[in-house]
Amino acid sequence: MSDPPPSKRRKVNEDSAIPGSAPGTSFVSLSDDVLLLVFQHLSSHQLLAVAETCSRFQRVCQDASLWKHPDFTGSPPMDLKSIKKCVRLLHSRTDSLALGGFLRSKGAVTNLSQALMVDISKTAENLQSLKLHNCFIHGDQIGFEHFPKTIKHLSLDGCEIDNLPGDRSYFKNIHKHLPLLKSLCLSGCGWVKNHCLMAICKLENLQVLNLRGCFRIGECFAYTALATRFGFNQVESFDLRETNITDTELACFGRKEKLKELLVGGESAHTVTDRGLLSICALVGNQPPPTMLERLTLHQTRVTDQGLETLGRGLKTLRYLDVSGSAVTEEGVRVFMSHNENCKVITEFVKLT
């Protein structure tokens, strides 16, 4: 039996009126400037779809103002060929770029290449922010030397890198390849090992480091001690949730001079106790406790009321404290607030300010 004939498409009249507009007004009759204003409200994926409808819309969608902050992470990932086409739309005023990979859908399928990274560097020559989320990357083909040297913010959230070098850290010389980097997000990157800190700490302008879910951080105290002693001097925020740090590592990270935010917690946070807080607040030699720490998260740790009192007496700069899931009591929170009434305290039983 032969297949039924395809259903007929309804012919669209280009002169069809826009709802609420004057009679005879159609969408295609709008000027390029007005269309541009409309297209500014579309996502990057939607712009690509609109550009496929007609040659005029394609021309308007290629306007440089629409490609200053392209973001392709919110929809199904694109393959390498499609990404290469999108890179042609980038320009010298493109400030940020976000790409998504297939790790959460197809698995270990790569859509990045060394040539692509080089093209991005050349096309978006002033790129400030690069996000690669859930991407599968071949470490023997793509290194930080292939990333745009201009970026100040890099996120590899949920990325997996295979074929890592066996004789050195994947992050070796990152401070030379990305000298302007201010924030680095490695959330969910289980391949990041403790010795990687030795290379990362050399980033002189680094202010924010997100290691959430890097469960191998904490395996070797020596690397943590050396990295925090000689590096991370400009860091203002450490996210160490869902890592395996203990009290000793907490003191190393928590005593950095310019630190303003420290986040600790997760399933392995039982190794963080009052002892770690005492180490942060104590006077070590001629080095006083941190004087800029304002936000501290200790979710699901073994911190008790005694640790809270230590914080209340030793860290008067705190303005936000999360001890939800820990062993503190309401009485312990009240004692803490008697020493620091300006701090907002978050617990599972009450929020106090």
Short mmCIF file of C-alpha atoms in Angstrom, two decimals:
data_model
loop_
_atom_site.label_atom_id
_atom_site.label_comp_id
_atom_site.label_asym_id
_atom_site.label_seq_id
_atom_site.Cartn_x
_atom_site.Cartn_y
_atom_site.Cartn_z
CA MET A 1 0.00 0.00 0.00
CA SER A 2 1.40 3.39 -0.93
CA ASP A 3 1.93 6.03 1.72
CA PRO A 4 -0.74 8.73 2.03
CA PRO A 5 0.14 12.07 0.44
CA PRO A 6 1.77 14.60 2.80
CA SER A 7 -0.58 17.01 4.45
CA LYS A 8 -0.75 20.41 2.84
CA ARG A 9 0.76 23.38 4.63
CA ARG A 10 -1.36 26.40 5.18
CA LYS A 11 -0.05 29.29 3.11
CA VAL A 12 1.07 32.17 5.28
CA ASN A 13 0.07 35.56 4.01
CA GLU A 14 2.92 38.00 4.52
CA ASP A 15 0.36 40.77 4.86
CA SER A 16 -1.37 39.09 7.80
CA ALA A 17 -1.85 41.64 10.52
CA ILE A 18 -0.08 41.62 13.87
CA PRO A 19 -2.60 41.35 16.72
CA GLY A 20 -3.27 44.75 18.20
CA SER A 21 -1.60 46.59 15.31
CA ALA A 22 -3.02 48.86 12.71
CA PRO A 23 -4.84 47.18 9.79
CA GLY A 24 -2.44 46.08 7.07
CA THR A 25 0.57 45.85 9.40
CA SER A 26 2.53 42.57 9.20
CA PHE A 27 5.55 41.27 11.07
CA VAL A 28 7.70 41.24 7.95
CA SER A 29 6.79 44.83 7.25
CA LEU A 30 8.59 46.00 10.37
CA SER A 31 11.87 47.81 9.88
CA ASP A 32 15.19 46.12 10.55
CA ASP A 33 15.70 48.31 13.61
CA VAL A 34 12.39 47.18 15.12
CA LEU A 35 13.09 43.54 14.27
CA LEU A 36 16.45 43.89 15.97
CA LEU A 37 14.77 45.12 19.14
CA VAL A 38 12.43 42.11 19.04
CA PHE A 39 15.23 39.61 18.39
CA GLN A 40 17.18 40.91 21.39
CA HIS A 41 14.66 39.08 23.57
CA LEU A 42 15.36 35.70 21.96
CA SER A 43 17.83 33.09 23.19
CA SER A 44 20.84 32.15 21.08
CA HIS A 45 19.14 28.91 20.01
CA GLN A 46 15.99 30.81 19.04
CA LEU A 47 18.00 33.26 16.96
CA LEU A 48 19.44 30.38 14.96
CA ALA A 49 15.92 29.04 14.34
CA VAL A 50 14.57 32.41 13.25
CA ALA A 51 17.52 32.88 10.89
CA GLU A 52 16.41 29.76 9.00
CA THR A 53 13.02 31.22 8.04
CA CYS A 54 14.03 33.72 5.35
CA SER A 55 17.05 35.57 4.01
CA ARG A 56 16.01 38.88 5.56
CA PHE A 57 15.64 37.45 9.04
CA GLN A 58 18.95 35.68 8.57
CA ARG A 59 20.64 38.98 7.82
CA VAL A 60 19.08 40.72 10.83
CA CYS A 61 19.93 37.79 13.12
CA GLN A 62 23.57 38.13 12.17
CA ASP A 63 23.77 41.64 13.61
CA ALA A 64 26.80 41.91 15.90
CA SER A 65 24.75 43.30 18.80
CA LEU A 66 22.93 39.95 19.10
CA TRP A 67 26.14 37.99 19.55
CA LYS A 68 27.86 39.74 22.44
CA HIS A 69 26.80 37.08 24.97
CA PRO A 70 25.83 33.88 23.09
CA ASP A 71 24.68 31.10 25.39
CA PHE A 72 24.04 27.58 24.06
CA THR A 73 23.79 25.76 27.40
CA GLY A 74 20.02 25.93 27.96
CA SER A 75 18.91 23.70 25.06
CA PRO A 76 19.98 20.38 23.53
CA PRO A 77 23.75 20.42 22.85
CA MET A 78 25.07 21.09 19.38
CA ASP A 79 27.54 18.90 17.52
CA LEU A 80 30.96 20.14 16.46
CA LYS A 81 29.83 21.10 12.97
CA SER A 82 26.97 23.26 14.28
CA ILE A 83 29.22 24.97 16.83
CA LYS A 84 31.70 25.84 14.09
CA LYS A 85 28.92 27.63 12.20
CA CYS A 86 28.00 29.61 15.31
CA VAL A 87 31.61 30.66 15.88
CA ARG A 88 31.42 32.57 12.60
CA LEU A 89 28.88 34.87 14.26
CA LEU A 90 31.30 35.88 17.01
CA HIS A 91 33.29 39.08 16.71
CA SER A 92 35.71 41.37 18.54
CA ARG A 93 32.94 42.68 20.82
CA THR A 94 31.76 39.24 21.92
CA ASP A 95 32.21 39.35 25.68
CA SER A 96 31.12 35.86 26.75
CA LEU A 97 30.43 32.44 25.27
CA ALA A 98 28.69 29.42 26.81
CA LEU A 99 28.62 25.94 25.25
CA GLY A 100 27.04 22.72 26.46
CA GLY A 101 28.19 19.13 25.95
CA PHE A 102 26.58 15.70 25.70
CA LEU A 103 27.65 14.16 29.03
CA ARG A 104 24.12 14.27 30.45
CA SER A 105 22.44 12.97 27.30
CA LYS A 106 24.63 10.88 24.99
CA GLY A 107 27.55 10.42 27.37
CA ALA A 108 31.21 10.59 26.37
CA VAL A 109 30.66 12.28 23.01
CA THR A 110 32.89 15.25 22.27
CA ASN A 111 31.75 18.37 20.43
CA LEU A 112 34.95 20.36 20.96
CA SER A 113 38.24 20.27 19.08
CA GLN A 114 41.60 21.99 19.24
CA ALA A 115 40.88 23.78 15.95
CA LEU A 116 37.55 25.04 17.33
CA MET A 117 39.20 26.51 20.42
CA VAL A 118 41.78 28.25 18.25
CA ASP A 119 39.01 29.65 16.03
CA ILE A 120 37.19 31.00 19.08
CA SER A 121 40.38 32.72 20.22
CA LYS A 122 40.88 34.36 16.84
CA THR A 123 37.25 35.33 16.18
CA ALA A 124 36.34 36.57 19.67
CA GLU A 125 39.66 38.23 20.31
CA ASN A 126 38.43 40.10 23.40
CA LEU A 127 36.46 37.27 25.02
CA GLN A 128 36.15 37.74 28.80
CA SER A 129 34.07 34.75 29.90
CA LEU A 130 33.99 31.15 28.66
CA LYS A 131 31.64 28.46 29.97
CA LEU A 132 31.98 24.83 28.90
CA HIS A 133 29.33 22.83 30.75
CA ASN A 134 29.03 19.02 30.73
CA CYS A 135 31.54 18.70 27.91
CA PHE A 136 33.67 15.65 27.20
CA ILE A 137 37.20 16.84 26.40
CA HIS A 138 40.22 14.94 25.13
CA GLY A 139 43.01 16.16 27.39
CA ASP A 140 45.75 15.08 25.01
CA GLN A 141 44.27 17.31 22.27
CA ILE A 142 42.91 20.35 24.10
CA GLY A 143 44.90 22.15 26.78
CA PHE A 144 44.70 25.55 28.39
CA GLU A 145 47.19 26.81 25.83
CA HIS A 146 44.35 26.54 23.28
CA PHE A 147 41.93 28.66 25.34
CA PRO A 148 41.55 32.40 24.65
CA LYS A 149 44.25 34.19 26.65
CA THR A 150 41.91 37.13 27.28
CA ILE A 151 39.37 35.29 29.44
CA LYS A 152 38.90 36.37 33.03
CA HIS A 153 36.16 33.91 33.94
CA LEU A 154 36.30 30.19 33.09
CA SER A 155 33.77 27.54 34.01
CA LEU A 156 34.22 23.82 33.34
CA ASP A 157 31.15 22.85 35.35
CA GLY A 158 30.43 19.14 35.01
CA CYS A 159 33.12 18.58 32.37
CA GLU A 160 35.04 15.33 32.04
CA ILE A 161 38.56 15.17 30.65
CA ASP A 162 40.11 11.92 29.50
CA ASN A 163 43.65 11.07 28.42
CA LEU A 164 45.11 13.21 31.17
CA PRO A 165 48.91 13.47 31.14
CA GLY A 166 50.58 10.95 33.43
CA ASP A 167 53.75 12.89 34.14
CA ARG A 168 52.32 16.32 34.99
CA SER A 169 49.21 18.18 36.02
CA TYR A 170 46.67 19.11 33.34
CA PHE A 171 46.78 22.60 34.89
CA LYS A 172 50.54 23.01 34.46
CA ASN A 173 51.40 26.56 33.33
CA ILE A 174 47.77 27.66 33.43
CA HIS A 175 49.05 30.92 34.94
CA LYS A 176 51.00 31.54 31.73
CA HIS A 177 48.25 30.52 29.34
CA LEU A 178 45.44 32.37 31.17
CA PRO A 179 47.21 35.18 33.05
CA LEU A 180 44.08 37.34 33.47
CA LEU A 181 41.88 34.66 35.02
CA LYS A 182 39.87 35.93 38.01
CA SER A 183 37.37 33.12 38.56
CA LEU A 184 37.65 29.39 37.92
CA CYS A 185 34.72 27.00 38.33
CA LEU A 186 35.55 23.29 38.45
CA SER A 187 32.28 22.21 40.03
CA GLY A 188 31.54 18.53 39.51
CA CYS A 189 34.98 17.81 38.04
CA GLY A 190 35.89 14.59 39.83
CA TRP A 191 39.06 14.25 37.75
CA VAL A 192 40.64 17.22 39.55
CA LYS A 193 43.24 15.87 41.97
CA ASN A 194 44.81 17.43 45.04
CA HIS A 195 48.14 18.08 43.30
CA CYS A 196 46.29 20.29 40.76
CA LEU A 197 46.20 22.97 43.45
CA MET A 198 49.94 23.45 43.04
CA ALA A 199 49.41 24.77 39.50
CA ILE A 200 46.12 26.58 40.10
CA CYS A 201 47.54 28.56 43.03
CA LYS A 202 49.95 30.31 40.67
CA LEU A 203 47.12 32.27 39.04
CA GLU A 204 48.04 35.69 40.39
CA ASN A 205 44.68 37.36 39.68
CA LEU A 206 42.44 34.51 40.83
CA GLN A 207 39.67 35.74 43.15
CA VAL A 208 37.05 32.97 43.03
CA LEU A 209 37.75 29.22 43.03
CA ASN A 210 34.87 26.74 42.92
CA LEU A 211 35.91 23.16 43.71
CA ARG A 212 32.47 21.88 44.67
CA GLY A 213 32.21 18.16 44.00
CA CYS A 214 35.94 17.72 43.40
CA PHE A 215 35.97 14.80 45.83
CA ARG A 216 39.71 14.14 45.44
CA ILE A 217 40.55 17.47 47.07
CA GLY A 218 41.67 16.49 50.56
CA GLU A 219 43.50 13.30 49.63
CA CYS A 220 46.96 14.77 50.31
CA PHE A 221 47.42 17.49 52.93
CA ALA A 222 50.95 18.37 51.74
CA TYR A 223 49.73 19.74 48.39
CA THR A 224 47.02 21.80 50.11
CA ALA A 225 49.46 23.21 52.65
CA LEU A 226 52.02 24.23 50.03
CA ALA A 227 49.47 25.68 47.61
CA THR A 228 47.72 27.81 50.25
CA ARG A 229 50.99 28.95 51.79
CA PHE A 230 52.60 30.21 48.60
CA GLY A 231 49.59 30.96 46.40
CA PHE A 232 45.92 31.98 46.33
CA ASN A 233 46.91 35.38 47.74
CA GLN A 234 44.13 37.25 45.94
CA VAL A 235 41.36 34.69 46.43
CA GLU A 236 38.18 36.06 48.01
CA SER A 237 35.96 32.99 47.72
CA PHE A 238 36.58 29.24 48.10
CA ASP A 239 33.76 26.75 47.45
CA LEU A 240 34.89 23.47 49.01
CA ARG A 241 31.51 21.79 49.39
CA GLU A 242 31.37 18.06 48.65
CA THR A 243 35.15 17.69 48.85
CA ASN A 244 37.08 15.58 51.36
CA ILE A 245 38.83 18.31 53.29
CA THR A 246 39.35 17.94 57.04
CA ASP A 247 40.08 20.37 59.87
CA THR A 248 43.69 20.76 58.79
CA GLU A 249 42.79 21.74 55.22
CA LEU A 250 40.03 24.03 56.49
CA ALA A 251 42.60 26.03 58.43
CA CYS A 252 44.81 26.32 55.34
CA PHE A 253 42.06 27.68 53.11
CA GLY A 254 40.31 29.67 55.83
CA ARG A 255 43.27 31.80 56.87
CA LYS A 256 43.97 33.47 53.54
CA GLU A 257 44.30 37.20 54.08
CA LYS A 258 41.78 38.44 51.51
CA LEU A 259 39.20 35.69 51.93
CA LYS A 260 35.60 36.94 52.17
CA GLU A 261 33.61 33.74 51.57
CA LEU A 262 34.25 30.11 52.52
CA LEU A 263 31.80 27.31 51.74
CA VAL A 264 32.19 23.84 53.27
CA GLY A 265 29.72 21.00 53.57
CA GLY A 266 28.21 17.89 52.05
CA GLU A 267 28.17 14.17 52.69
CA SER A 268 31.87 14.08 53.66
CA ALA A 269 31.69 17.17 55.87
CA HIS A 270 31.70 15.10 59.09
CA THR A 271 35.48 15.52 59.06
CA VAL A 272 35.10 19.25 59.75
CA THR A 273 34.73 19.93 63.47
CA ASP A 274 35.19 22.64 66.09
CA ARG A 275 38.92 22.03 65.89
CA GLY A 276 39.04 23.44 62.37
CA LEU A 277 37.23 26.61 63.45
CA LEU A 278 39.61 27.04 66.36
CA SER A 279 42.53 26.83 63.92
CA ILE A 280 41.01 29.58 61.77
CA CYS A 281 40.34 31.91 64.69
CA ALA A 282 43.59 31.32 66.58
CA LEU A 283 46.60 33.61 66.55
CA VAL A 284 49.35 31.70 64.71
CA GLY A 285 52.74 33.26 65.31
CA ASN A 286 52.39 36.86 64.21
CA GLN A 287 49.51 36.07 61.86
CA PRO A 288 46.09 37.17 63.16
CA PRO A 289 42.80 35.49 62.20
CA PRO A 290 41.30 36.49 58.83
CA THR A 291 39.95 40.03 59.01
CA MET A 292 37.79 40.09 55.88
CA LEU A 293 35.77 36.85 56.14
CA GLU A 294 32.08 37.77 55.87
CA ARG A 295 30.27 34.62 54.68
CA LEU A 296 30.83 31.12 56.06
CA THR A 297 28.90 27.95 55.19
CA LEU A 298 29.38 24.85 57.38
CA HIS A 299 26.51 22.71 56.09
CA GLN A 300 26.28 19.16 57.52
CA THR A 301 29.53 19.49 59.45
CA ARG A 302 30.18 18.28 63.01
CA VAL A 303 30.41 21.81 64.34
CA THR A 304 28.84 22.18 67.79
CA ASP A 305 27.85 25.05 70.07
CA GLN A 306 31.45 25.27 71.26
CA GLY A 307 32.60 25.95 67.69
CA LEU A 308 29.89 28.60 67.30
CA GLU A 309 31.12 30.39 70.38
CA THR A 310 34.67 30.28 68.99
CA LEU A 311 33.44 31.93 65.80
CA GLY A 312 31.44 34.52 67.73
CA ARG A 313 34.47 35.59 69.72
CA GLY A 314 37.09 35.25 66.99
CA LEU A 315 35.43 36.39 63.74
CA LYS A 316 33.55 39.62 64.33
CA THR A 317 33.50 40.29 60.57
CA LEU A 318 31.01 37.49 59.83
CA ARG A 319 27.71 38.70 58.34
CA TYR A 320 26.35 35.34 57.13
CA LEU A 321 26.71 31.91 58.75
CA ASP A 322 25.06 28.68 57.56
CA VAL A 323 25.26 25.82 60.07
CA SER A 324 22.24 23.89 58.84
CA GLY A 325 22.56 20.14 59.27
CA SER A 326 25.25 20.49 61.93
CA ALA A 327 25.11 19.65 65.63
CA VAL A 328 24.43 23.18 66.88
CA THR A 329 21.44 24.00 69.07
CA GLU A 330 19.22 27.05 69.38
CA GLU A 331 20.98 27.97 72.59
CA GLY A 332 24.33 27.81 70.82
CA VAL A 333 23.03 30.15 68.11
CA ARG A 334 21.85 32.62 70.73
CA VAL A 335 25.25 32.59 72.42
CA PHE A 336 26.92 33.19 69.06
CA MET A 337 24.64 36.13 68.31
CA SER A 338 25.37 37.65 71.68
CA HIS A 339 28.94 38.04 70.40
CA ASN A 340 27.99 38.97 66.82
CA GLU A 341 24.52 40.45 66.57
CA ASN A 342 25.06 41.66 62.99
CA CYS A 343 25.42 38.15 61.54
CA LYS A 344 22.57 36.29 59.84
CA VAL A 345 22.53 32.66 60.99
CA ILE A 346 20.93 29.88 58.93
CA THR A 347 19.97 26.60 60.60
CA GLU A 348 17.41 23.89 59.81
CA PHE A 349 15.25 24.96 62.73
CA VAL A 350 15.29 28.77 62.52
CA LYS A 351 16.66 31.72 60.60
CA LEU A 352 18.01 34.40 62.88
CA THR A 353 19.34 37.87 62.12
#
